[in-house]
Amino acid sequence: MNAIELVKREPIYVKKGTPAMEAVRLMSKANTGLVVVVGDDGKVLGVVSERDIIRALANGVDPSTPVDSVGTMNSIVKVHEKDPIIKVAALMAERNVRHVVVVDDYDRLKGVISIRDLLREYDALKELARKPLVPLTKE
């Protein structure tokens, strides 16, 4: 099973420069904890999570501040749409994240996999049970 098969709905995204409050509205409307930030070419630039928003507000950042100033723009966790689900699960565990962004060959957004998506997938759980979760990188 590949990563793209775990994507269950259209990804929620905003363009670079969008006010953070718009990302909050989208998250609320879609009942999700993450919005992807994309460039004009559709390539993934970063993400804005609930935690990013809370941190920004706690630090007095104005809600009209662009998402690329409050989000996580450098160290996002991405997988290719054809990557196996074992890689998705291993990255989530290794990087301690609840969301993984799925991209195509051109780094364009294809979807987002949440920990809930992974846990809901019965076949994914069966496959994970057969394979040990090992770190993908050496420290």
N, CA, C and O atoms as a GROMACS GRO file, in nm:
protein
  556
    1MET      N    1   0.084  -0.118   0.000
    1MET     CA    2   0.000   0.000   0.000
    1MET      C    3   0.089   0.125   0.000
    1MET      O    4   0.186   0.132   0.074
    2ASN      N    5   0.054   0.221  -0.084
    2ASN     CA    6   0.132   0.344  -0.098
    2ASN      C    7   0.068   0.459  -0.022
    2ASN      O    8  -0.050   0.454   0.013
    3ALA      N    9   0.148   0.562   0.001
    3ALA     CA   10   0.103   0.679   0.077
    3ALA      C   11  -0.024   0.741   0.019
    3ALA      O   12  -0.115   0.776   0.094
    4ILE      N   13  -0.030   0.755  -0.112
    4ILE     CA   14  -0.146   0.822  -0.174
    4ILE      C   15  -0.276   0.749  -0.143
    4ILE      O   16  -0.382   0.810  -0.142
    5GLU      N   17  -0.268   0.620  -0.119
    5GLU     CA   18  -0.388   0.541  -0.088
    5GLU      C   19  -0.444   0.572   0.050
    5GLU      O   20  -0.559   0.541   0.079
    6LEU      N   21  -0.362   0.634   0.136
    6LEU     CA   22  -0.409   0.673   0.268
    6LEU      C   23  -0.474   0.811   0.270
    6LEU      O   24  -0.538   0.848   0.368
    7VAL      N   25  -0.458   0.886   0.163
    7VAL     CA   26  -0.516   1.020   0.155
    7VAL      C   27  -0.666   1.003   0.134
    7VAL      O   28  -0.710   0.946   0.034
    8LYS      N   29  -0.744   1.054   0.228
    8LYS     CA   30  -0.888   1.031   0.227
    8LYS      C   31  -0.970   1.152   0.183
    8LYS      O   32  -1.089   1.138   0.153
    9ARG      N   33  -0.908   1.270   0.180
    9ARG     CA   34  -0.983   1.388   0.138
    9ARG      C   35  -0.889   1.489   0.073
    9ARG      O   36  -0.767   1.479   0.083
   10GLU      N   37  -0.951   1.586   0.007
   10GLU     CA   38  -0.872   1.690  -0.058
   10GLU      C   39  -0.792   1.766   0.048
   10GLU      O   40  -0.844   1.796   0.156
   11PRO      N   41  -0.667   1.797   0.019
   11PRO     CA   42  -0.587   1.870   0.117
   11PRO      C   43  -0.633   2.015   0.131
   11PRO      O   44  -0.679   2.077   0.035
   12ILE      N   45  -0.621   2.066   0.251
   12ILE     CA   46  -0.653   2.206   0.278
   12ILE      C   47  -0.522   2.283   0.265
   12ILE      O   48  -0.422   2.248   0.327
   13TYR      N   49  -0.524   2.387   0.182
   13TYR     CA   50  -0.400   2.460   0.160
   13TYR      C   51  -0.427   2.609   0.142
   13TYR      O   52  -0.538   2.650   0.110
   14VAL      N   53  -0.322   2.687   0.163
   14VAL     CA   54  -0.325   2.830   0.140
   14VAL      C   55  -0.199   2.867   0.063
   14VAL      O   56  -0.099   2.794   0.065
   15LYS      N   57  -0.204   2.979  -0.003
   15LYS     CA   58  -0.085   3.028  -0.074
   15LYS      C   59   0.002   3.109   0.023
   15LYS      O   60  -0.047   3.167   0.120
   16LYS      N   61   0.130   3.109  -0.006
   16LYS     CA   62   0.224   3.190   0.069
   16LYS      C   63   0.172   3.334   0.074
   16LYS      O   64   0.125   3.387  -0.027
   17GLY      N   65   0.180   3.396   0.191
   17GLY     CA   66   0.134   3.533   0.206
   17GLY      C   67  -0.007   3.547   0.260
   17GLY      O   68  -0.049   3.656   0.297
   18THR      N   69  -0.081   3.437   0.266
   18THR     CA   70  -0.217   3.439   0.320
   18THR      C   71  -0.213   3.474   0.469
   18THR      O   72  -0.127   3.423   0.541
   19PRO      N   73  -0.304   3.559   0.516
   19PRO     CA   74  -0.307   3.591   0.659
   19PRO      C   75  -0.332   3.465   0.744
   19PRO      O   76  -0.410   3.378   0.706
   20ALA      N   77  -0.265   3.457   0.857
   20ALA     CA   78  -0.278   3.341   0.946
   20ALA      C   79  -0.423   3.316   0.985
   20ALA      O   80  -0.465   3.201   0.998
   21MET      N   81  -0.500   3.422   1.004
   21MET     CA   82  -0.641   3.406   1.044
   21MET      C   83  -0.720   3.329   0.938
   21MET      O   84  -0.812   3.255   0.973
   22GLU      N   85  -0.686   3.345   0.811
   22GLU     CA   86  -0.754   3.268   0.707
   22GLU      C   87  -0.723   3.119   0.721
   22GLU      O   88  -0.811   3.035   0.700
   23ALA      N   89  -0.600   3.086   0.757
   23ALA     CA   90  -0.564   2.946   0.781
   23ALA      C   91  -0.643   2.891   0.899
   23ALA      O   92  -0.687   2.776   0.895
   24VAL      N   93  -0.662   2.972   1.002
   24VAL     CA   94  -0.741   2.931   1.118
   24VAL      C   95  -0.885   2.903   1.076
   24VAL      O   96  -0.944   2.803   1.118
   25ARG      N   97  -0.940   2.990   0.996
   25ARG     CA   98  -1.078   2.970   0.948
   25ARG      C   99  -1.092   2.841   0.869
   25ARG      O  100  -1.188   2.766   0.886
   26LEU      N  101  -0.995   2.815   0.782
   26LEU     CA  102  -0.999   2.692   0.703
   26LEU      C  103  -0.987   2.569   0.790
   26LEU      O  104  -1.058   2.470   0.770
   27MET      N  105  -0.897   2.573   0.888
   27MET     CA  106  -0.882   2.459   0.980
   27MET      C  107  -1.012   2.433   1.055
   27MET      O  108  -1.055   2.319   1.070
   28SER      N  109  -1.075   2.540   1.102
   28SER     CA  110  -1.200   2.527   1.177
   28SER      C  111  -1.310   2.469   1.089
   28SER      O  112  -1.381   2.377   1.130
   29LYS      N  113  -1.324   2.523   0.970
   29LYS     CA  114  -1.428   2.477   0.878
   29LYS      C  115  -1.410   2.330   0.839
   29LYS      O  116  -1.506   2.255   0.830
   30ALA      N  117  -1.285   2.291   0.816
   30ALA     CA  118  -1.257   2.154   0.772
   30ALA      C  119  -1.233   2.058   0.888
   30ALA      O  120  -1.213   1.938   0.868
   31ASN      N  121  -1.237   2.110   1.011
   31ASN     CA  122  -1.211   2.028   1.130
   31ASN      C  123  -1.079   1.952   1.116
   31ASN      O  124  -1.073   1.830   1.133
   32THR      N  125  -0.975   2.028   1.087
   32THR     CA  126  -0.842   1.969   1.071
   32THR      C  127  -0.741   2.052   1.148
   32THR      O  128  -0.767   2.168   1.181
   33GLY      N  129  -0.628   1.993   1.178
   33GLY     CA  130  -0.526   2.061   1.256
   33GLY      C  131  -0.407   2.110   1.176
   33GLY      O  132  -0.306   2.150   1.234
   34LEU      N  133  -0.418   2.106   1.043
   34LEU     CA  134  -0.303   2.142   0.961
   34LEU      C  135  -0.348   2.197   0.826
   34LEU      O  136  -0.440   2.144   0.764
   35VAL      N  137  -0.282   2.304   0.784
   35VAL     CA  138  -0.302   2.361   0.652
   35VAL      C  139  -0.166   2.366   0.584
   35VAL      O  140  -0.067   2.406   0.645
   36VAL      N  141  -0.161   2.326   0.459
   36VAL     CA  142  -0.036   2.326   0.383
   36VAL      C  143  -0.019   2.462   0.316
   36VAL      O  144  -0.116   2.520   0.266
   37VAL      N  145   0.104   2.511   0.314
   37VAL     CA  146   0.136   2.637   0.247
   37VAL      C  147   0.203   2.602   0.114
   37VAL      O  148   0.302   2.529   0.110
   38VAL      N  149   0.149   2.655   0.005
   38VAL     CA  150   0.204   2.628  -0.128
   38VAL      C  151   0.242   2.759  -0.197
   38VAL      O  152   0.191   2.866  -0.164
   39GLY      N  153   0.332   2.747  -0.293
   39GLY     CA  154   0.369   2.861  -0.375
   39GLY      C  155   0.274   2.874  -0.492
   39GLY      O  156   0.183   2.792  -0.508
   40ASP      N  157   0.295   2.976  -0.574
   40ASP     CA  158   0.210   2.996  -0.691
   40ASP      C  159   0.217   2.879  -0.789
   40ASP      O  160   0.124   2.857  -0.866
   41ASP      N  161   0.327   2.805  -0.785
   41ASP     CA  162   0.344   2.689  -0.874
   41ASP      C  163   0.287   2.560  -0.815
   41ASP      O  164   0.298   2.454  -0.876
   42GLY      N  165   0.225   2.570  -0.696
   42GLY     CA  166   0.165   2.452  -0.634
   42GLY      C  167   0.261   2.368  -0.553
   42GLY      O  168   0.222   2.268  -0.494
   43LYS      N  169   0.388   2.409  -0.550
   43LYS     CA  170   0.487   2.332  -0.473
   43LYS      C  171   0.471   2.360  -0.325
   43LYS      O  172   0.441   2.472  -0.283
   44VAL      N  173   0.493   2.256  -0.246
   44VAL     CA  174   0.479   2.266  -0.101
   44VAL      C  175   0.595   2.347  -0.043
   44VAL      O  176   0.712   2.317  -0.067
   45LEU      N  177   0.560   2.450   0.034
   45LEU     CA  178   0.660   2.534   0.098
   45LEU      C  179   0.667   2.512   0.249
   45LEU      O  180   0.771   2.532   0.311
   46GLY      N  181   0.556   2.470   0.307
   46GLY     CA  182   0.552   2.451   0.452
   46GLY      C  183   0.413   2.412   0.497
   46GLY      O  184   0.326   2.378   0.416
   47VAL      N  185   0.394   2.418   0.628
   47VAL     CA  186   0.264   2.388   0.688
   47VAL      C  187   0.238   2.486   0.802
   47VAL      O  188   0.330   2.544   0.859
   48VAL      N  189   0.111   2.502   0.832
   48VAL     CA  190   0.070   2.577   0.951
   48VAL      C  191  -0.018   2.482   1.031
   48VAL      O  192  -0.121   2.435   0.983
   49SER      N  193   0.024   2.456   1.153
   49SER     CA  194  -0.051   2.366   1.240
   49SER      C  195  -0.120   2.444   1.351
   49SER      O  196  -0.092   2.562   1.371
   50GLU      N  197  -0.209   2.377   1.422
   50GLU     CA  198  -0.272   2.439   1.539
   50GLU      C  199  -0.165   2.487   1.636
   50GLU      O  200  -0.176   2.595   1.693
   51ARG      N  201  -0.064   2.407   1.654
   51ARG     CA  202   0.044   2.443   1.748
   51ARG      C  203   0.118   2.567   1.701
   51ARG      O  204   0.155   2.652   1.783
   52ASP      N  205   0.141   2.580   1.570
   52ASP     CA  206   0.206   2.700   1.517
   52ASP      C  207   0.122   2.824   1.549
   52ASP      O  208   0.176   2.927   1.590
   53ILE      N  209  -0.008   2.814   1.531
   53ILE     CA  210  -0.099   2.926   1.555
   53ILE      C  211  -0.099   2.962   1.703
   53ILE      O  212  -0.092   3.080   1.738
   54ILE      N  213  -0.106   2.864   1.789
   54ILE     CA  214  -0.107   2.889   1.934
   54ILE      C  215   0.023   2.958   1.976
   54ILE      O  216   0.021   3.054   2.053
   55ARG      N  217   0.136   2.907   1.925
   55ARG     CA  218   0.265   2.969   1.957
   55ARG      C  219   0.269   3.115   1.912
   55ARG      O  220   0.313   3.203   1.986
   56ALA      N  221   0.221   3.139   1.790
   56ALA     CA  222   0.223   3.275   1.736
   56ALA      C  223   0.137   3.369   1.821
   56ALA      O  224   0.180   3.479   1.854
   57LEU      N  225   0.016   3.326   1.855
   57LEU     CA  226  -0.072   3.409   1.935
   57LEU      C  227  -0.014   3.433   2.075
   57LEU      O  228  -0.024   3.544   2.128
   58ALA      N  229   0.044   3.330   2.133
   58ALA     CA  230   0.106   3.344   2.265
   58ALA      C  231   0.221   3.445   2.264
   58ALA      O  232   0.250   3.508   2.365
   59ASN      N  233   0.285   3.458   2.149
   59ASN     CA  234   0.395   3.553   2.135
   59ASN      C  235   0.350   3.690   2.084
   59ASN      O  236   0.433   3.774   2.050
   60GLY      N  237   0.219   3.711   2.078
   60GLY     CA  238   0.167   3.841   2.040
   60GLY      C  239   0.166   3.870   1.891
   60GLY      O  240   0.155   3.986   1.851
   61VAL      N  241   0.179   3.767   1.809
   61VAL     CA  242   0.178   3.788   1.664
   61VAL      C  243   0.037   3.826   1.619
   61VAL      O  244  -0.060   3.763   1.660
   62ASP      N  245   0.028   3.925   1.534
   62ASP     CA  246  -0.100   3.972   1.481
   62ASP      C  247  -0.158   3.863   1.390
   62ASP      O  248  -0.086   3.805   1.309
   63PRO      N  249  -0.288   3.835   1.402
   63PRO     CA  250  -0.352   3.732   1.317
   63PRO      C  251  -0.345   3.760   1.167
   63PRO      O  252  -0.366   3.670   1.086
   64SER      N  253  -0.315   3.884   1.129
   64SER     CA  254  -0.304   3.915   0.987
   64SER      C  255  -0.164   3.885   0.932
   64SER      O  256  -0.138   3.904   0.813
   65THR      N  257  -0.074   3.840   1.018
   65THR     CA  258   0.062   3.803   0.977
   65THR      C  259   0.054   3.690   0.875
   65THR      O  260  -0.027   3.599   0.892
   66PRO      N  261   0.136   3.693   0.771
   66PRO     CA  262   0.133   3.586   0.669
   66PRO      C  263   0.167   3.449   0.728
   66PRO      O  264   0.248   3.436   0.819
   67VAL      N  265   0.102   3.348   0.673
   67VAL     CA  266   0.121   3.210   0.720
   67VAL      C  267   0.267   3.167   0.713
   67VAL      O  268   0.312   3.088   0.796
   68ASP      N  269   0.340   3.217   0.615
   68ASP     CA  270   0.479   3.175   0.601
   68ASP      C  271   0.568   3.235   0.709
   68ASP      O  272   0.685   3.199   0.721
   69SER      N  273   0.513   3.328   0.789
   69SER     CA  274   0.587   3.382   0.903
   69SER      C  275   0.554   3.311   1.033
   69SER      O  276   0.629   3.322   1.130
   70VAL      N  277   0.442   3.240   1.038
   70VAL     CA  278   0.404   3.171   1.161
   70VAL      C  279   0.411   3.019   1.150
   70VAL      O  280   0.414   2.949   1.251
   71GLY      N  281   0.414   2.969   1.028
   71GLY     CA  282   0.412   2.824   1.007
   71GLY      C  283   0.549   2.760   1.014
   71GLY      O  284   0.650   2.827   1.040
   72THR      N  285   0.552   2.632   0.992
   72THR     CA  286   0.676   2.555   0.984
   72THR      C  287   0.713   2.548   0.838
   72THR      O  288   0.647   2.481   0.759
   73MET      N  289   0.820   2.616   0.802
   73MET     CA  290   0.852   2.630   0.661
   73MET      C  291   0.976   2.552   0.616
   73MET      O  292   0.999   2.539   0.496
   74ASN      N  293   1.054   2.502   0.707
   74ASN     CA  294   1.178   2.436   0.665
   74ASN      C  295   1.182   2.287   0.692
   74ASN      O  296   1.232   2.210   0.610
   75SER      N  297   1.132   2.247   0.805
   75SER     CA  298   1.150   2.107   0.845
   75SER      C  299   1.021   2.027   0.840
   75SER      O  300   0.992   1.949   0.931
   76ILE      N  301   0.944   2.047   0.735
   76ILE     CA  302   0.819   1.970   0.726
   76ILE      C  303   0.849   1.827   0.685
   76ILE      O  304   0.952   1.798   0.623
   77VAL      N  305   0.760   1.739   0.720
   77VAL     CA  306   0.777   1.597   0.688
   77VAL      C  307   0.693   1.566   0.564
   77VAL      O  308   0.571   1.578   0.565
   78LYS      N  309   0.763   1.527   0.458
   78LYS     CA  310   0.698   1.496   0.330
   78LYS      C  311   0.732   1.354   0.288
   78LYS      O  312   0.839   1.302   0.321
   79VAL      N  313   0.640   1.293   0.216
   79VAL     CA  314   0.665   1.165   0.152
   79VAL      C  315   0.616   1.175   0.008
   79VAL      O  316   0.531   1.257  -0.025
   80HIS      N  317   0.672   1.092  -0.076
   80HIS     CA  318   0.627   1.084  -0.214
   80HIS      C  319   0.500   0.999  -0.218
   80HIS      O  320   0.482   0.908  -0.138
   81GLU      N  321   0.413   1.030  -0.310
   81GLU     CA  322   0.285   0.960  -0.320
   81GLU      C  323   0.300   0.808  -0.338
   81GLU      O  324   0.209   0.733  -0.304
   82LYS      N  325   0.413   0.764  -0.391
   82LYS     CA  326   0.434   0.620  -0.412
   82LYS      C  327   0.512   0.552  -0.299
   82LYS      O  328   0.536   0.432  -0.304
   83ASP      N  329   0.551   0.629  -0.198
   83ASP     CA  330   0.622   0.569  -0.084
   83ASP      C  331   0.532   0.472  -0.010
   83ASP      O  332   0.412   0.494   0.000
   84PRO      N  333   0.589   0.365   0.043
   84PRO     CA  334   0.509   0.268   0.119
   84PRO      C  335   0.462   0.327   0.252
   84PRO      O  336   0.526   0.415   0.309
   85ILE      N  337   0.350   0.276   0.300
   85ILE     CA  338   0.295   0.328   0.425
   85ILE      C  339   0.388   0.305   0.543
   85ILE      O  340   0.382   0.378   0.641
   86ILE      N  341   0.473   0.205   0.534
   86ILE     CA  342   0.567   0.181   0.644
   86ILE      C  343   0.659   0.302   0.660
   86ILE      O  344   0.700   0.335   0.772
   87LYS      N  345   0.692   0.368   0.551
   87LYS     CA  346   0.775   0.489   0.558
   87LYS      C  347   0.697   0.602   0.625
   87LYS      O  348   0.753   0.676   0.706
   88VAL      N  349   0.569   0.615   0.592
   88VAL     CA  350   0.485   0.717   0.654
   88VAL      C  351   0.483   0.698   0.805
   88VAL      O  352   0.505   0.792   0.881
   89ALA      N  353   0.455   0.575   0.848
   89ALA     CA  354   0.447   0.545   0.991
   89ALA      C  355   0.582   0.567   1.060
   89ALA      O  356   0.588   0.623   1.170
   90ALA      N  357   0.689   0.524   0.995
   90ALA     CA  358   0.822   0.540   1.055
   90ALA      C  359   0.858   0.688   1.070
   90ALA      O  360   0.914   0.729   1.171
   91LEU      N  361   0.826   0.769   0.969
   91LEU     CA  362   0.854   0.912   0.977
   91LEU      C  363   0.773   0.979   1.087
   91LEU      O  364   0.825   1.064   1.159
   92MET      N  365   0.647   0.941   1.100
   92MET     CA  366   0.565   0.999   1.206
   92MET      C  367   0.624   0.967   1.342
   92MET      O  368   0.631   1.054   1.429
   93ALA      N  369   0.666   0.843   1.361
   93ALA     CA  370   0.724   0.803   1.489
   93ALA      C  371   0.859   0.870   1.512
   93ALA      O  372   0.886   0.921   1.621
   94GLU      N  373   0.942   0.869   1.410
   94GLU     CA  374   1.078   0.924   1.422
   94GLU      C  375   1.078   1.075   1.446
   94GLU      O  376   1.155   1.125   1.527
   95ARG      N  377   0.992   1.146   1.375
   95ARG     CA  378   0.990   1.293   1.384
   95ARG      C  379   0.886   1.345   1.483
   95ARG      O  380   0.875   1.466   1.504
   96ASN      N  381   0.810   1.253   1.543
   96ASN     CA  382   0.709   1.288   1.643
   96ASN      C  383   0.609   1.390   1.589
   96ASN      O  384   0.585   1.494   1.650
   97VAL      N  385   0.551   1.357   1.472
   97VAL     CA  386   0.453   1.444   1.409
   97VAL      C  387   0.321   1.370   1.390
   97VAL      O  388   0.317   1.247   1.388
   98ARG      N  389   0.215   1.447   1.375
   98ARG     CA  390   0.081   1.389   1.356
   98ARG      C  391   0.033   1.398   1.214
   98ARG      O  392  -0.072   1.344   1.180
   99HIS      N  393   0.110   1.468   1.128
   99HIS     CA  394   0.071   1.485   0.988
   99HIS      C  395   0.194   1.471   0.898
   99HIS      O  396   0.304   1.512   0.933
  100VAL      N  397   0.171   1.411   0.781
  100VAL     CA  398   0.275   1.399   0.680
  100VAL      C  399   0.215   1.449   0.549
  100VAL      O  400   0.104   1.412   0.512
  101VAL      N  401   0.290   1.534   0.480
  101VAL     CA  402   0.246   1.590   0.353
  101VAL      C  403   0.287   1.495   0.240
  101VAL      O  404   0.400   1.448   0.236
  102VAL      N  405   0.196   1.468   0.149
  102VAL     CA  406   0.220   1.380   0.036
  102VAL      C  407   0.238   1.465  -0.090
  102VAL      O  408   0.156   1.551  -0.121
  103VAL      N  409   0.348   1.440  -0.161
  103VAL     CA  410   0.380   1.518  -0.281
  103VAL      C  411   0.402   1.426  -0.401
  103VAL      O  412   0.421   1.305  -0.386
  104ASP      N  413   0.400   1.487  -0.520
  104ASP     CA  414   0.428   1.412  -0.642
  104ASP      C  415   0.574   1.432  -0.682
  104ASP      O  416   0.654   1.484  -0.605
  105ASP      N  417   0.608   1.389  -0.802
  105ASP     CA  418   0.747   1.399  -0.852
  105ASP      C  419   0.797   1.543  -0.860
  105ASP      O  420   0.918   1.566  -0.861
  106TYR      N  421   0.706   1.639  -0.866
  106TYR     CA  422   0.743   1.780  -0.881
  106TYR      C  423   0.727   1.858  -0.752
  106TYR      O  424   0.728   1.981  -0.752
  107ASP      N  425   0.711   1.786  -0.640
  107ASP     CA  426   0.696   1.846  -0.507
  107ASP      C  427   0.565   1.924  -0.494
  107ASP      O  428   0.555   2.016  -0.412
  108ARG      N  429   0.465   1.888  -0.575
  108ARG     CA  430   0.334   1.950  -0.566
  108ARG      C  431   0.247   1.871  -0.469
  108ARG      O  432   0.259   1.749  -0.459
  109LEU      N  433   0.162   1.941  -0.400
  109LEU     CA  434   0.075   1.883  -0.299
  109LEU      C  435  -0.023   1.782  -0.358
  109LEU      O  436  -0.095   1.812  -0.454
  110LYS      N  437  -0.024   1.663  -0.301
  110LYS     CA  438  -0.121   1.560  -0.340
  110LYS      C  439  -0.217   1.528  -0.226
  110LYS      O  440  -0.329   1.482  -0.250
  111GLY      N  441  -0.173   1.552  -0.103
  111GLY     CA  442  -0.259   1.522   0.011
  111GLY      C  443  -0.185   1.533   0.142
  111GLY      O  444  -0.066   1.565   0.146
  112VAL      N  445  -0.258   1.504   0.248
  112VAL     CA  446  -0.201   1.502   0.382
  112VAL      C  447  -0.250   1.375   0.450
  112VAL      O  448  -0.367   1.339   0.439
  113ILE      N  449  -0.160   1.308   0.518
  113ILE     CA  450  -0.196   1.190   0.596
  113ILE      C  451  -0.183   1.226   0.742
  113ILE      O  452  -0.077   1.272   0.786
  114SER      N  453  -0.290   1.206   0.817
  114SER     CA  454  -0.284   1.229   0.961
  114SER      C  455  -0.265   1.096   1.031
  114SER      O  456  -0.285   0.989   0.973
  115ILE      N  457  -0.228   1.104   1.156
  115ILE     CA  458  -0.213   0.981   1.235
  115ILE      C  459  -0.346   0.907   1.241
  115ILE      O  460  -0.349   0.784   1.245
  116ARG      N  461  -0.456   0.981   1.241
  116ARG     CA  462  -0.588   0.916   1.240
  116ARG      C  463  -0.611   0.837   1.112
  116ARG      O  464  -0.665   0.726   1.116
  117ASP      N  465  -0.569   0.893   0.999
  117ASP     CA  466  -0.582   0.821   0.871
  117ASP      C  467  -0.508   0.689   0.877
  117ASP      O  468  -0.558   0.586   0.832
  118LEU      N  469  -0.389   0.694   0.931
  118LEU     CA  470  -0.306   0.574   0.940
  118LEU      C  471  -0.371   0.470   1.031
  118LEU      O  472  -0.376   0.352   0.999
  119LEU      N  473  -0.421   0.516   1.145
  119LEU     CA  474  -0.481   0.423   1.241
  119LEU      C  475  -0.615   0.366   1.193
  119LEU      O  476  -0.653   0.256   1.232
  120ARG      N  477  -0.685   0.440   1.109
  120ARG     CA  478  -0.814   0.391   1.057
  120ARG      C  479  -0.798   0.284   0.950
  120ARG      O  480  -0.892   0.210   0.921
  121GLU      N  481  -0.683   0.277   0.893
  121GLU     CA  482  -0.664   0.186   0.780
  121GLU      C  483  -0.627   0.046   0.828
  121GLU      O  484  -0.514   0.023   0.871
  122TYR      N  485  -0.720  -0.043   0.820
  122TYR     CA  486  -0.699  -0.179   0.868
  122TYR      C  487  -0.583  -0.249   0.798
  122TYR      O  488  -0.499  -0.311   0.863
  123ASP      N  489  -0.578  -0.240   0.665
  123ASP     CA  490  -0.468  -0.304   0.592
  123ASP      C  491  -0.334  -0.244   0.631
  123ASP      O  492  -0.234  -0.315   0.637
  124ALA      N  493  -0.333  -0.114   0.657
  124ALA     CA  494  -0.209  -0.050   0.699
  124ALA      C  495  -0.163  -0.106   0.832
  124ALA      O  496  -0.044  -0.132   0.852
  125LEU      N  497  -0.256  -0.125   0.924
  125LEU     CA  498  -0.220  -0.181   1.053
  125LEU      C  499  -0.168  -0.323   1.040
  125LEU      O  500  -0.072  -0.362   1.108
  126LYS      N  501  -0.230  -0.401   0.953
  126LYS     CA  502  -0.182  -0.538   0.933
  126LYS      C  503  -0.039  -0.537   0.878
  126LYS      O  504   0.045  -0.615   0.923
  127GLU      N  505  -0.012  -0.449   0.782
  127GLU     CA  506   0.122  -0.441   0.724
  127GLU      C  507   0.222  -0.394   0.829
  127GLU      O  508   0.334  -0.446   0.836
  128LEU      N  509   0.185  -0.297   0.909
  128LEU     CA  510   0.275  -0.247   1.012
  128LEU      C  511   0.305  -0.355   1.116
  128LEU      O  512   0.416  -0.362   1.169
  129ALA      N  513   0.206  -0.438   1.145
  129ALA     CA  514   0.226  -0.543   1.243
  129ALA      C  515   0.328  -0.648   1.196
  129ALA      O  516   0.391  -0.715   1.277
  130ARG      N  517   0.343  -0.661   1.065
  130ARG     CA  518   0.437  -0.759   1.010
  130ARG      C  519   0.579  -0.706   0.999
  130ARG      O  520   0.673  -0.784   0.985
  131LYS      N  521   0.596  -0.574   1.004
  131LYS     CA  522   0.728  -0.514   0.984
  131LYS      C  523   0.768  -0.431   1.105
  131LYS      O  524   0.686  -0.355   1.157
  132PRO      N  525   0.890  -0.443   1.149
  132PRO     CA  526   0.933  -0.361   1.264
  132PRO      C  527   0.951  -0.216   1.220
  132PRO      O  528   0.996  -0.189   1.109
  133LEU      N  529   0.915  -0.124   1.309
  133LEU     CA  530   0.937   0.018   1.283
  133LEU      C  531   1.082   0.050   1.322
  133LEU      O  532   1.120   0.042   1.439
  134VAL      N  533   1.160   0.085   1.223
  134VAL     CA  534   1.299   0.121   1.250
  134VAL      C  535   1.323   0.263   1.202
  134VAL      O  536   1.262   0.306   1.104
  135PRO      N  537   1.409   0.336   1.270
  135PRO     CA  538   1.437   0.473   1.224
  135PRO      C  539   1.488   0.473   1.080
  135PRO      O  540   1.562   0.384   1.039
  136LEU      N  541   1.447   0.575   1.004
  136LEU     CA  542   1.490   0.586   0.865
  136LEU      C  543   1.624   0.657   0.853
  136LEU      O  544   1.688   0.651   0.748
  137THR      N  545   1.665   0.724   0.959
  137THR     CA  546   1.793   0.795   0.956
  137THR      C  547   1.877   0.752   1.075
  137THR      O  548   1.823   0.711   1.178
  138LYS      N  549   2.006   0.762   1.060
  138LYS     CA  550   2.095   0.731   1.171
  138LYS      C  551   2.130   0.860   1.242
  138LYS      O  552   2.148   0.964   1.179
  139GLU      N  553   2.140   0.851   1.372
  139GLU     CA  554   2.176   0.970   1.448
  139GLU      C  555   2.324   0.972   1.478
  139GLU      O  556   2.373   1.065   1.541
   0.00000   0.00000   0.00000
